[in-house]
């Protein structure tokens, strides 16, 4: 097998390219703050292997390709201080881990109907924010999904956020290939947009949505993945940072 099939079998490559051409307007800051409509595209190659036998893709990170950071420690801290990166966080720790997006009673305007941050999650988010200040990592725009656990993580860590429904789950516990592709089409403009000069863009979102674009299931809750947009509708995955490991980036 070749192409995306061997790409998956041989592990996660560091460079990801969008599977369809993103219109130039999709890269604009104005579009990034608008949810817009989402058109399904070809399924993510990272999830195709999981569905080659037919059926649906199950939530929960069944495919967990190994990812090894290309940069770590103080070198990563220095790189982030220069800006130009997308820092994707899976939201901080919640009390429970279940597919609340599939609950017919969920209301994204009511935190009482959703999974919420635990006390540990609140502490995680605050510690991350303190680490960014200590490390002097410049943060430009901060995007979060409409789910309370995402925007609360952003607010606790960075004191601000812009909700963007492109980061939301689809309302299912199991996803078809087309639905995975739909989530990928939604998030790719955010992951590939080059941040303003001298800043990093922070995104706080969810496991399945990130996996749809990268093939990587982000765990544990609170983990961050560092991406470098290449200006050519793709990005390089360069590192991940555990929620309690930001101090390791100090000089």
XYZ file of N, CA and C in Angstrom:
753
model
N 0.849 -1.187 0.000
C 0.000 0.000 0.000
C 0.881 1.231 0.000
N 0.415 2.283 -0.696
C 1.216 3.485 -0.742
C 0.372 4.692 -0.388
N 0.941 5.892 -0.587
C 0.201 7.104 -0.300
C -0.136 7.202 1.166
N -1.398 7.609 1.444
C -1.788 7.842 2.823
C -1.827 6.558 3.630
N -1.987 5.400 2.947
C -2.061 4.154 3.704
C -0.718 3.850 4.357
N 0.366 3.878 3.584
C 1.667 3.630 4.176
C 2.061 4.766 5.098
N 1.538 5.947 4.822
C 1.794 7.125 5.661
C 1.341 6.832 7.091
N 0.168 6.186 7.199
C -0.337 5.854 8.517
C 0.403 4.674 9.116
N 0.650 3.663 8.300
C 1.289 2.463 8.816
C 2.698 2.735 9.316
N 3.362 3.678 8.703
C 4.733 3.997 9.095
C 4.804 5.011 10.219
N 3.653 5.436 10.740
C 3.638 6.407 11.827
C 3.264 7.770 11.311
N 3.108 8.697 12.243
C 2.672 10.038 11.891
C 3.829 10.836 11.320
N 3.645 11.380 10.149
C 4.658 12.261 9.580
C 4.524 13.627 10.208
N 5.595 14.411 10.139
C 5.590 15.691 10.832
C 4.885 16.778 10.052
N 4.646 16.565 8.757
C 4.020 17.597 7.948
C 2.651 17.143 7.497
N 1.660 17.993 7.652
C 0.304 17.683 7.251
C -0.136 18.712 6.235
N -0.725 18.247 5.139
C -1.212 19.132 4.100
C -2.720 18.968 3.991
N -3.437 20.038 3.811
C -4.877 19.969 3.661
C -5.227 19.131 2.448
N -6.363 18.388 2.520
C -6.747 17.535 1.409
C -7.551 18.281 0.359
N -7.918 19.513 0.616
C -8.507 20.309 -0.437
C -7.917 21.703 -0.340
N -7.951 22.410 -1.450
C -7.401 23.769 -1.463
C -8.307 24.663 -0.651
N -7.751 25.365 0.323
C -8.517 26.275 1.142
C -8.520 27.631 0.454
N -9.693 28.183 0.183
C -9.734 29.482 -0.477
C -8.951 30.509 0.314
N -8.384 31.481 -0.396
C -7.566 32.487 0.270
C -8.346 33.175 1.372
N -9.631 33.375 1.174
C -10.428 34.063 2.183
C -10.493 33.283 3.473
N -10.328 31.961 3.381
C -10.420 31.138 4.579
C -9.274 31.401 5.524
N -8.203 32.020 5.022
C -7.062 32.289 5.870
C -7.173 33.628 6.578
N -8.179 34.395 6.210
C -8.278 35.729 6.778
C -8.723 35.661 8.217
N -8.332 36.641 8.992
C -8.718 36.691 10.393
C -10.226 36.786 10.524
N -10.901 37.511 9.601
C -12.345 37.658 9.696
C -13.036 36.311 9.590
N -12.599 35.460 8.665
C -13.231 34.158 8.506
C -12.985 33.289 9.717
N -11.808 33.379 10.307
C -11.502 32.535 11.452
C -12.431 32.808 12.619
N -12.991 33.986 12.684
C -13.887 34.310 13.790
C -15.342 34.032 13.443
N -15.590 33.515 12.220
C -16.943 33.193 11.806
C -17.054 31.696 11.547
N -18.067 31.043 12.110
C -18.199 29.599 11.892
C -18.440 29.233 10.445
N -19.325 29.943 9.735
C -19.540 29.679 8.321
C -20.151 28.307 8.075
N -20.258 27.942 6.823
C -20.773 26.631 6.461
C -19.619 25.684 6.235
N -19.890 24.404 6.398
C -18.853 23.389 6.269
C -19.273 22.394 5.203
N -18.440 22.208 4.189
C -18.708 21.228 3.140
C -17.818 20.021 3.365
N -18.401 18.828 3.287
C -17.613 17.614 3.471
C -16.619 17.464 2.328
N -15.415 16.984 2.677
C -14.391 16.712 1.678
C -13.956 15.271 1.833
N -12.909 14.861 1.102
C -12.439 13.488 1.184
C -12.052 13.158 2.611
N -12.340 11.937 3.101
C -12.037 11.576 4.480
C -10.568 11.743 4.805
N -10.307 12.043 6.064
C -8.932 12.175 6.520
C -8.179 10.875 6.298
N -6.996 10.913 5.678
C -6.246 9.683 5.433
C -5.854 8.984 6.720
N -5.766 9.732 7.817
C -5.357 9.131 9.078
C -6.432 8.221 9.638
N -7.705 8.434 9.239
C -8.783 7.629 9.785
C -9.243 6.554 8.821
N -8.789 6.577 7.566
C -9.257 5.619 6.581
C -8.935 4.189 6.970
N -7.757 3.963 7.517
C -7.368 2.608 7.872
C -8.314 2.024 8.906
N -8.786 2.869 9.807
C -9.678 2.405 10.854
C -11.019 1.960 10.283
N -11.409 2.469 9.101
C -12.711 2.142 8.544
C -12.608 1.323 7.268
N -11.428 0.791 6.959
C -11.253 0.004 5.742
C -12.159 -1.217 5.745
N -12.484 -1.722 6.947
C -13.342 -2.897 7.029
C -14.817 -2.519 6.967
N -15.118 -1.222 6.860
C -16.494 -0.770 6.818
C -16.938 -0.279 8.181
N -18.173 0.219 8.255
C -18.689 0.681 9.528
C -18.273 2.109 9.811
N -18.286 2.461 11.100
C -18.031 3.835 11.501
C -16.747 3.934 12.286
N -16.318 5.159 12.444
C -15.144 5.430 13.273
C -15.626 5.666 14.688
N -15.066 4.974 15.639
C -15.493 5.123 17.020
C -14.727 6.230 17.702
N -15.423 6.928 18.595
C -14.797 7.977 19.362
C -13.905 7.353 20.412
N -12.849 8.081 20.833
C -12.071 7.633 21.973
C -10.651 7.279 21.649
N -10.183 7.622 20.470
C -8.761 7.460 20.190
C -8.331 6.033 19.966
N -9.107 5.267 19.174
C -8.720 3.885 18.918
C -7.363 3.819 18.216
N -7.129 4.752 17.276
C -5.856 4.800 16.592
C -4.952 5.789 17.319
N -3.826 5.327 17.818
C -2.945 6.196 18.588
C -1.521 6.106 18.045
N -1.300 6.668 16.854
C 0.050 6.635 16.309
C 1.015 7.346 17.253
N 2.216 6.836 17.321
C 3.211 7.442 18.197
C 3.679 8.770 17.627
N 3.761 9.758 18.473
C 4.283 11.055 18.061
C 5.477 11.397 18.942
N 6.571 11.803 18.307
C 7.760 12.194 19.037
C 8.073 13.646 18.722
N 8.248 14.444 19.768
C 8.551 15.856 19.582
C 9.869 16.035 18.843
N 9.875 16.968 17.904
C 11.098 17.302 17.172
C 11.938 18.322 17.940
N 11.273 19.092 18.796
C 11.938 20.103 19.622
C 11.354 19.993 21.023
N 12.174 20.168 22.042
C 11.680 20.076 23.411
C 12.513 20.963 24.327
N 12.120 21.015 25.584
C 12.882 21.737 26.594
C 13.032 23.218 26.263
N 14.185 23.777 26.628
C 14.422 25.206 26.450
C 14.423 25.614 24.981
N 14.791 24.693 24.086
C 14.773 25.006 22.650
C 13.340 25.271 22.187
N 12.398 24.498 22.700
C 10.997 24.719 22.362
C 10.515 26.031 22.971
N 10.911 26.285 24.217
C 10.539 27.541 24.844
C 11.023 28.740 24.049
N 12.252 28.678 23.571
C 12.812 29.774 22.775
C 12.063 29.945 21.460
N 11.699 28.825 20.828
C 10.964 28.890 19.567
C 9.599 29.555 19.767
N 8.918 29.203 20.853
C 7.609 29.791 21.121
C 7.714 31.277 21.443
N 8.809 31.681 22.049
C 9.006 33.104 22.345
C 9.112 33.944 21.070
N 9.501 33.313 19.975
C 9.619 34.022 18.700
C 8.288 34.148 17.978
N 7.290 33.377 18.390
C 5.983 33.425 17.752
C 5.913 32.568 16.504
N 4.791 32.670 15.807
C 4.616 31.956 14.541
C 4.037 30.562 14.661
N 3.552 30.184 15.850
C 3.055 28.826 16.065
C 1.561 28.813 16.390
N 0.963 27.664 16.130
C -0.379 27.361 16.612
C -0.204 26.437 17.812
N -0.775 26.813 18.929
C -0.690 25.976 20.129
C -2.092 25.446 20.396
N -2.291 24.176 20.090
C -3.607 23.554 20.265
C -3.652 22.835 21.602
N -4.580 23.226 22.434
C -4.812 22.545 23.705
C -6.086 21.718 23.633
N -6.010 20.486 24.098
C -7.249 19.826 24.476
C -7.628 20.446 25.819
N -8.897 20.722 26.011
C -9.360 21.357 27.241
C -8.793 20.661 28.484
N -8.775 21.360 29.593
C -8.245 20.806 30.842
C -9.163 19.706 31.383
N -8.729 19.089 32.454
C -9.386 17.906 33.017
C -10.836 18.178 33.412
N -11.705 17.229 33.097
C -13.115 17.314 33.487
C -13.426 16.278 34.546
N -14.603 16.428 35.167
C -15.016 15.467 36.200
C -15.224 14.078 35.614
N -15.826 14.029 34.428
C -16.086 12.767 33.761
C -15.642 12.896 32.312
N -15.451 11.750 31.649
C -15.091 11.752 30.236
C -16.108 10.895 29.494
N -17.047 11.554 28.853
C -18.058 10.849 28.065
C -18.487 11.746 26.917
N -19.176 11.167 25.965
C -19.529 11.887 24.735
C -20.777 12.742 24.941
N -20.639 13.838 25.665
C -21.817 14.668 25.926
C -22.357 15.330 24.674
N -21.521 15.422 23.620
C -22.007 16.038 22.386
C -23.142 15.238 21.760
N -23.254 13.954 22.116
C -24.312 13.101 21.579
C -25.562 13.091 22.458
N -25.523 13.777 23.576
C -26.661 13.848 24.491
C -27.726 14.772 23.903
N -28.906 14.261 23.634
C -29.947 15.120 23.030
C -30.359 16.283 23.923
N -30.013 16.212 25.207
C -30.398 17.275 26.138
C -29.329 18.358 26.271
N -28.201 18.193 25.584
C -27.129 19.169 25.744
C -27.542 20.514 25.170
N -27.134 21.558 25.855
C -27.374 22.925 25.426
C -26.049 23.670 25.568
N -25.461 24.069 24.450
C -24.154 24.711 24.501
C -24.175 26.067 25.199
N -25.366 26.577 25.479
C -25.474 27.829 26.230
C -25.641 27.583 27.721
N -25.707 26.309 28.108
C -25.894 25.958 29.517
C -24.812 24.975 29.964
N -23.921 25.441 30.810
C -22.840 24.565 31.298
C -23.382 23.407 32.127
N -24.554 23.581 32.695
C -25.141 22.543 33.537
C -25.487 21.289 32.750
N -25.577 21.395 31.417
C -25.929 20.241 30.586
C -24.701 19.580 29.971
N -23.506 20.068 30.326
C -22.276 19.601 29.690
C -21.302 19.041 30.718
N -20.291 18.335 30.215
C -19.141 18.008 31.049
C -18.483 19.308 31.486
N -18.051 19.348 32.731
C -17.443 20.573 33.247
C -16.049 20.295 33.788
N -15.254 21.345 33.883
C -13.910 21.201 34.427
C -13.968 20.760 35.883
N -13.087 19.859 36.234
C -12.939 19.463 37.631
C -12.054 20.478 38.347
N -11.900 20.303 39.640
C -11.003 21.180 40.391
C -9.578 21.064 39.845
N -9.200 19.832 39.475
C -7.881 19.623 38.868
C -7.778 20.405 37.562
N -8.831 20.388 36.767
C -8.828 21.107 35.499
C -8.680 22.605 35.675
N -9.347 23.151 36.666
C -9.216 24.585 36.936
C -7.765 24.910 37.298
N -7.168 24.077 38.125
C -5.770 24.302 38.521
C -4.837 24.162 37.314
N -5.107 23.156 36.473
C -4.287 22.956 35.274
C -4.286 24.209 34.407
N -5.477 24.724 34.143
C -5.601 25.876 33.258
C -4.858 27.084 33.828
N -5.003 27.323 35.118
C -4.317 28.464 35.739
C -2.797 28.275 35.690
N -2.342 27.045 35.931
C -0.897 26.771 35.892
C -0.333 26.996 34.490
N -1.104 26.614 33.475
C -0.655 26.827 32.098
C -0.515 28.321 31.830
N -1.504 29.105 32.246
C -1.429 30.541 32.053
C -0.242 31.165 32.762
N 0.021 30.717 33.981
C 1.168 31.230 34.728
C 2.469 30.868 34.038
N 2.541 29.652 33.489
C 3.753 29.213 32.793
C 4.012 30.075 31.555
N 2.958 30.417 30.817
C 3.129 31.266 29.635
C 3.676 32.638 30.026
N 3.205 33.156 31.151
C 3.719 34.449 31.601
C 5.180 34.338 32.014
N 5.498 33.270 32.753
C 6.877 33.068 33.197
C 7.819 32.892 32.016
N 7.380 32.136 31.034
C 8.209 31.856 29.858
C 8.195 32.989 28.840
N 7.308 33.964 29.074
C 7.179 35.105 28.150
C 6.834 34.643 26.733
N 5.876 33.730 26.653
C 5.395 33.256 25.350
C 4.312 34.211 24.865
N 4.530 34.890 23.745
C 3.552 35.872 23.265
C 2.319 35.197 22.658
N 1.168 35.616 23.113
C -0.094 35.034 22.649
C -0.894 36.099 21.921
N -1.284 35.782 20.701
C -2.137 36.670 19.927
C -3.590 36.304 20.153
N -4.216 35.749 19.135
C -5.624 35.386 19.254
C -5.778 34.064 19.987
N -6.872 33.959 20.718
C -7.188 32.757 21.491
C -8.578 32.296 21.072
N -8.641 31.126 20.448
C -9.908 30.564 19.999
C -10.311 29.398 20.899
N -11.611 29.243 21.107
C -12.125 28.118 21.885
C -13.441 27.663 21.276
N -13.772 26.415 21.494
C -15.055 25.910 21.015
C -16.181 26.501 21.869
N -17.413 26.176 21.488
C -18.570 26.669 22.232
C -18.822 25.893 23.519
N -18.085 24.800 23.719
C -18.285 23.992 24.924
C -17.659 24.686 26.128
N -18.363 24.635 27.250
C -17.920 25.354 28.451
C -16.522 24.942 28.884
N -16.194 23.668 28.811
C -14.891 23.209 29.286
C -13.744 23.764 28.443
N -14.041 24.104 27.194
C -13.006 24.667 26.310
C -12.818 26.156 26.582
N -13.893 26.932 26.519
C -13.712 28.380 26.706
C -13.346 28.730 28.145
N -13.764 27.891 29.108
C -13.339 28.136 30.489
C -11.844 27.870 30.658
N -11.333 26.835 29.999
C -9.883 26.585 30.019
C -9.140 27.787 29.455
N -9.610 28.297 28.316
C -8.968 29.455 27.695
C -9.039 30.673 28.606
N -10.186 30.893 29.209
C -10.370 32.069 30.054
C -9.489 32.000 31.294
N -9.420 30.836 31.931
C -8.603 30.674 33.125
C -7.112 30.825 32.807
N -6.708 30.329 31.655
C -5.282 30.360 31.303
C -4.858 31.706 30.735
N -5.694 32.297 29.884
C -5.259 33.468 29.116
C -6.108 34.717 29.331
N -7.192 34.561 30.071
C -8.012 35.715 30.401
C -8.876 36.226 29.273
N -8.941 35.517 28.181
C -9.742 35.947 27.032
C -9.902 34.787 26.067
N -10.865 34.904 25.189
C -11.097 33.869 24.176
C -12.114 34.377 23.169
N -12.084 33.787 22.001
C -13.100 33.996 20.966
C -13.710 32.637 20.671
N -15.012 32.527 20.832
C -15.666 31.269 20.508
C -15.687 31.075 18.996
N -15.443 29.838 18.575
C -15.486 29.517 17.155
C -16.056 28.112 16.995
N -17.220 28.026 16.383
C -17.909 26.743 16.281
C -17.228 25.768 15.336
N -16.215 26.217 14.584
C -15.427 25.288 13.770
C -14.711 24.261 14.648
N -14.560 24.569 15.926
C -13.860 23.677 16.848
C -14.801 22.699 17.543
N -16.089 22.786 17.251
C -17.062 21.931 17.916
C -17.074 20.511 17.357
N -17.489 19.579 18.216
C -17.809 18.234 17.759
C -19.006 18.279 16.820
N -19.172 17.237 16.025
C -20.469 16.933 15.455
C -21.248 16.164 16.530
N -22.573 16.227 16.515
C -23.371 15.681 17.621
C -23.565 14.166 17.571
N -22.445 13.442 17.521
C -22.509 11.986 17.467
C -21.424 11.393 18.361
N -21.649 10.168 18.798
C -20.612 9.458 19.556
C -19.695 8.689 18.621
N -20.235 8.162 17.525
C -19.456 7.480 16.492
C -19.569 8.277 15.207
N -18.474 8.315 14.445
C -18.440 9.142 13.250
C -18.236 8.297 11.996
N -18.921 8.675 10.933
C -18.662 8.082 9.629
C -17.457 8.777 9.005
N -16.956 8.237 7.917
C -15.851 8.875 7.205
C -16.212 10.308 6.809
N -17.427 10.485 6.318
C -17.856 11.811 5.874
C -17.899 12.798 7.039
N -18.304 12.324 8.200
C -18.367 13.209 9.365
C -16.978 13.576 9.869
N -16.047 12.620 9.825
C -14.662 12.923 10.177
C -14.113 13.977 9.222
N -14.400 13.812 7.936
C -13.946 14.779 6.941
C -14.566 16.151 7.175
N -15.804 16.167 7.630
C -16.484 17.429 7.900
C -15.803 18.175 9.052
N -15.435 17.453 10.105
C -14.728 18.098 11.220
C -13.358 18.590 10.781
N -12.689 17.791 9.934
C -11.377 18.206 9.439
C -11.487 19.483 8.603
N -12.479 19.522 7.719
C -12.665 20.709 6.882
C -12.915 21.948 7.731
N -13.567 21.756 8.868
C -13.870 22.889 9.740
C -12.626 23.429 10.427
N -11.774 22.551 10.947
C -10.656 23.005 11.779
C -9.416 23.388 10.972
N -9.264 22.852 9.767
C -8.029 23.101 9.022
C -7.718 24.583 8.784
N -8.685 25.439 8.483
C -8.332 26.856 8.316
C -7.725 27.469 9.570
N -8.118 26.991 10.734
C -7.548 27.496 11.981
C -6.139 26.972 12.208
N -5.908 25.711 11.872
C -4.597 25.106 12.097
C -3.544 25.567 11.099
N -3.977 26.065 9.952
C -3.029 26.435 8.900
C -2.832 27.943 8.752
N -3.588 28.739 9.505
C -3.472 30.195 9.408
C -2.215 30.675 10.133
N -1.380 31.422 9.434
C -0.142 31.932 10.028
C -0.482 33.034 11.033
N -0.006 32.934 12.273
C -0.317 33.959 13.285
C 0.291 35.314 12.919
N -0.227 36.346 13.551
C 0.341 37.677 13.387
C 1.799 37.646 13.828
N 2.615 38.465 13.198
C 4.053 38.486 13.460
C 4.347 38.639 14.955
N 5.220 37.769 15.446
C 5.655 37.851 16.830
C 4.683 37.306 17.848
N 3.643 36.615 17.386
C 2.671 36.039 18.312
C 2.415 34.579 17.973
N 1.808 33.890 18.909
C 1.322 32.525 18.706
C -0.193 32.536 18.844
N -0.862 31.743 18.040
C -2.306 31.580 18.163
C -2.586 30.377 19.069
N -3.461 30.573 20.033
C -3.860 29.491 20.929
C -5.248 29.008 20.536
N -5.401 27.697 20.470
C -6.690 27.074 20.189
C -6.986 26.088 21.311
N -8.173 26.180 21.888
C -8.586 25.219 22.916
C -9.792 24.461 22.378
N -9.623 23.172 22.195
C -10.671 22.384 21.569
C -10.772 20.984 22.136
N -11.001 20.033 21.224
C -11.398 18.692 21.651
C -10.623 17.600 20.912
N -10.659 16.419 21.494
C -9.863 15.289 21.013
C -10.204 14.868 19.588
N -11.461 14.545 19.331
C -11.830 13.978 18.037
C -11.646 14.969 16.892
N -11.878 16.238 17.175
C -11.734 17.249 16.123
C -10.256 17.392 15.731
N -9.381 17.420 16.732
C -7.939 17.493 16.447
C -7.476 16.233 15.719
N -7.964 15.080 16.164
C -7.565 13.825 15.532
C -8.020 13.761 14.076
N -9.155 14.354 13.773
C -9.646 14.316 12.394
C -8.681 15.002 11.427
N -7.927 15.978 11.925
C -7.006 16.729 11.066
C -5.583 16.212 11.104
N -5.206 15.521 12.166
C -3.804 15.131 12.351
C -3.566 13.636 12.461
N -4.612 12.868 12.766
C -4.426 11.443 13.006
C -3.906 11.145 14.398
N -3.766 12.165 15.231
C -3.243 11.992 16.589
C -4.358 12.211 17.588
N -4.555 11.247 18.470
C -5.537 11.413 19.544
C -4.853 12.105 20.708
N -5.256 13.338 21.052
C -4.552 14.102 22.075
C -4.951 13.693 23.493
N -4.048 13.066 24.177
C -4.297 12.716 25.567
C -3.021 12.905 26.374
N -3.182 13.238 27.658
C -4.414 13.363 28.429
C -5.092 14.704 28.188
N -6.201 14.917 28.875
C -6.830 16.223 28.827
C -5.837 17.271 29.327
N -5.805 18.405 28.657
C -4.861 19.459 29.009
C -3.580 19.440 28.203
N -3.358 18.394 27.406
C -2.146 18.314 26.590
C -2.177 19.380 25.501
N -1.018 19.845 25.088
C -0.910 20.811 24.003
C -0.065 20.227 22.882
N -0.439 20.531 21.653
C 0.366 20.197 20.484
C 0.782 21.496 19.800
N 2.051 21.580 19.432
C 2.606 22.774 18.822
C 2.738 22.542 17.319
N 2.109 23.405 16.546
C 2.126 23.299 15.094
C 2.740 24.564 14.506
N 3.419 24.404 13.394
C 4.026 25.531 12.681
C 3.402 25.605 11.289
N 2.484 26.557 11.052
C 1.918 26.692 9.710
C 3.018 26.989 8.693
N 2.929 26.337 7.532
C 3.991 26.502 6.540
C 3.643 27.496 5.437
N 2.484 28.137 5.556
C 2.097 29.112 4.548
C 1.653 28.510 3.243
N 1.551 27.187 3.195
C 1.168 26.479 1.970
C 0.020 25.515 2.253
N -0.915 25.964 3.064
C -2.123 25.197 3.380
C -1.832 23.940 4.183
N -0.743 23.940 4.913
C -0.407 22.818 5.776
C 0.336 23.307 7.000
N 0.863 22.364 7.757
C 1.600 22.724 8.957
C 2.564 21.608 9.319
N 3.568 21.949 10.113
C 4.476 20.965 10.686
C 4.101 20.762 12.144
N 3.960 19.519 12.530
C 3.768 19.190 13.940
C 5.149 19.079 14.572
N 5.450 19.933 15.536
C 6.815 19.932 16.052
C 6.953 19.423 17.473
N 5.895 19.480 18.272
C 6.068 19.073 19.671
C 4.721 18.903 20.355
N 4.743 18.205 21.467
C 3.611 18.246 22.392
C 4.133 18.514 23.798
N 3.272 19.048 24.629
C 3.638 19.398 25.996
C 2.531 18.919 26.929
N 2.866 18.122 27.909
C 1.901 17.667 28.890
C 1.469 18.851 29.771
N 0.273 18.775 30.358
C -0.238 19.936 31.093
C 0.624 20.369 32.267
N 1.400 19.452 32.835
C 2.230 19.798 33.994
C 3.712 19.934 33.635
N 4.014 20.042 32.330
C 5.418 20.022 31.898
C 5.903 21.344 31.309
N 5.126 22.405 31.425
C 5.549 23.666 30.821
C 6.802 24.235 31.477
N 7.003 23.940 32.748
C 8.219 24.423 33.422
C 9.488 23.858 32.788
N 9.339 22.719 32.085
C 10.511 22.109 31.429
C 11.015 22.933 30.256
N 10.254 23.947 29.851
C 10.654 24.784 28.727
C 11.514 25.969 29.169
N 11.747 26.088 30.454
C 12.568 27.202 30.943
C 14.009 27.030 30.486
N 14.749 28.142 30.322
C 16.167 28.070 29.929
C 16.985 27.284 30.939
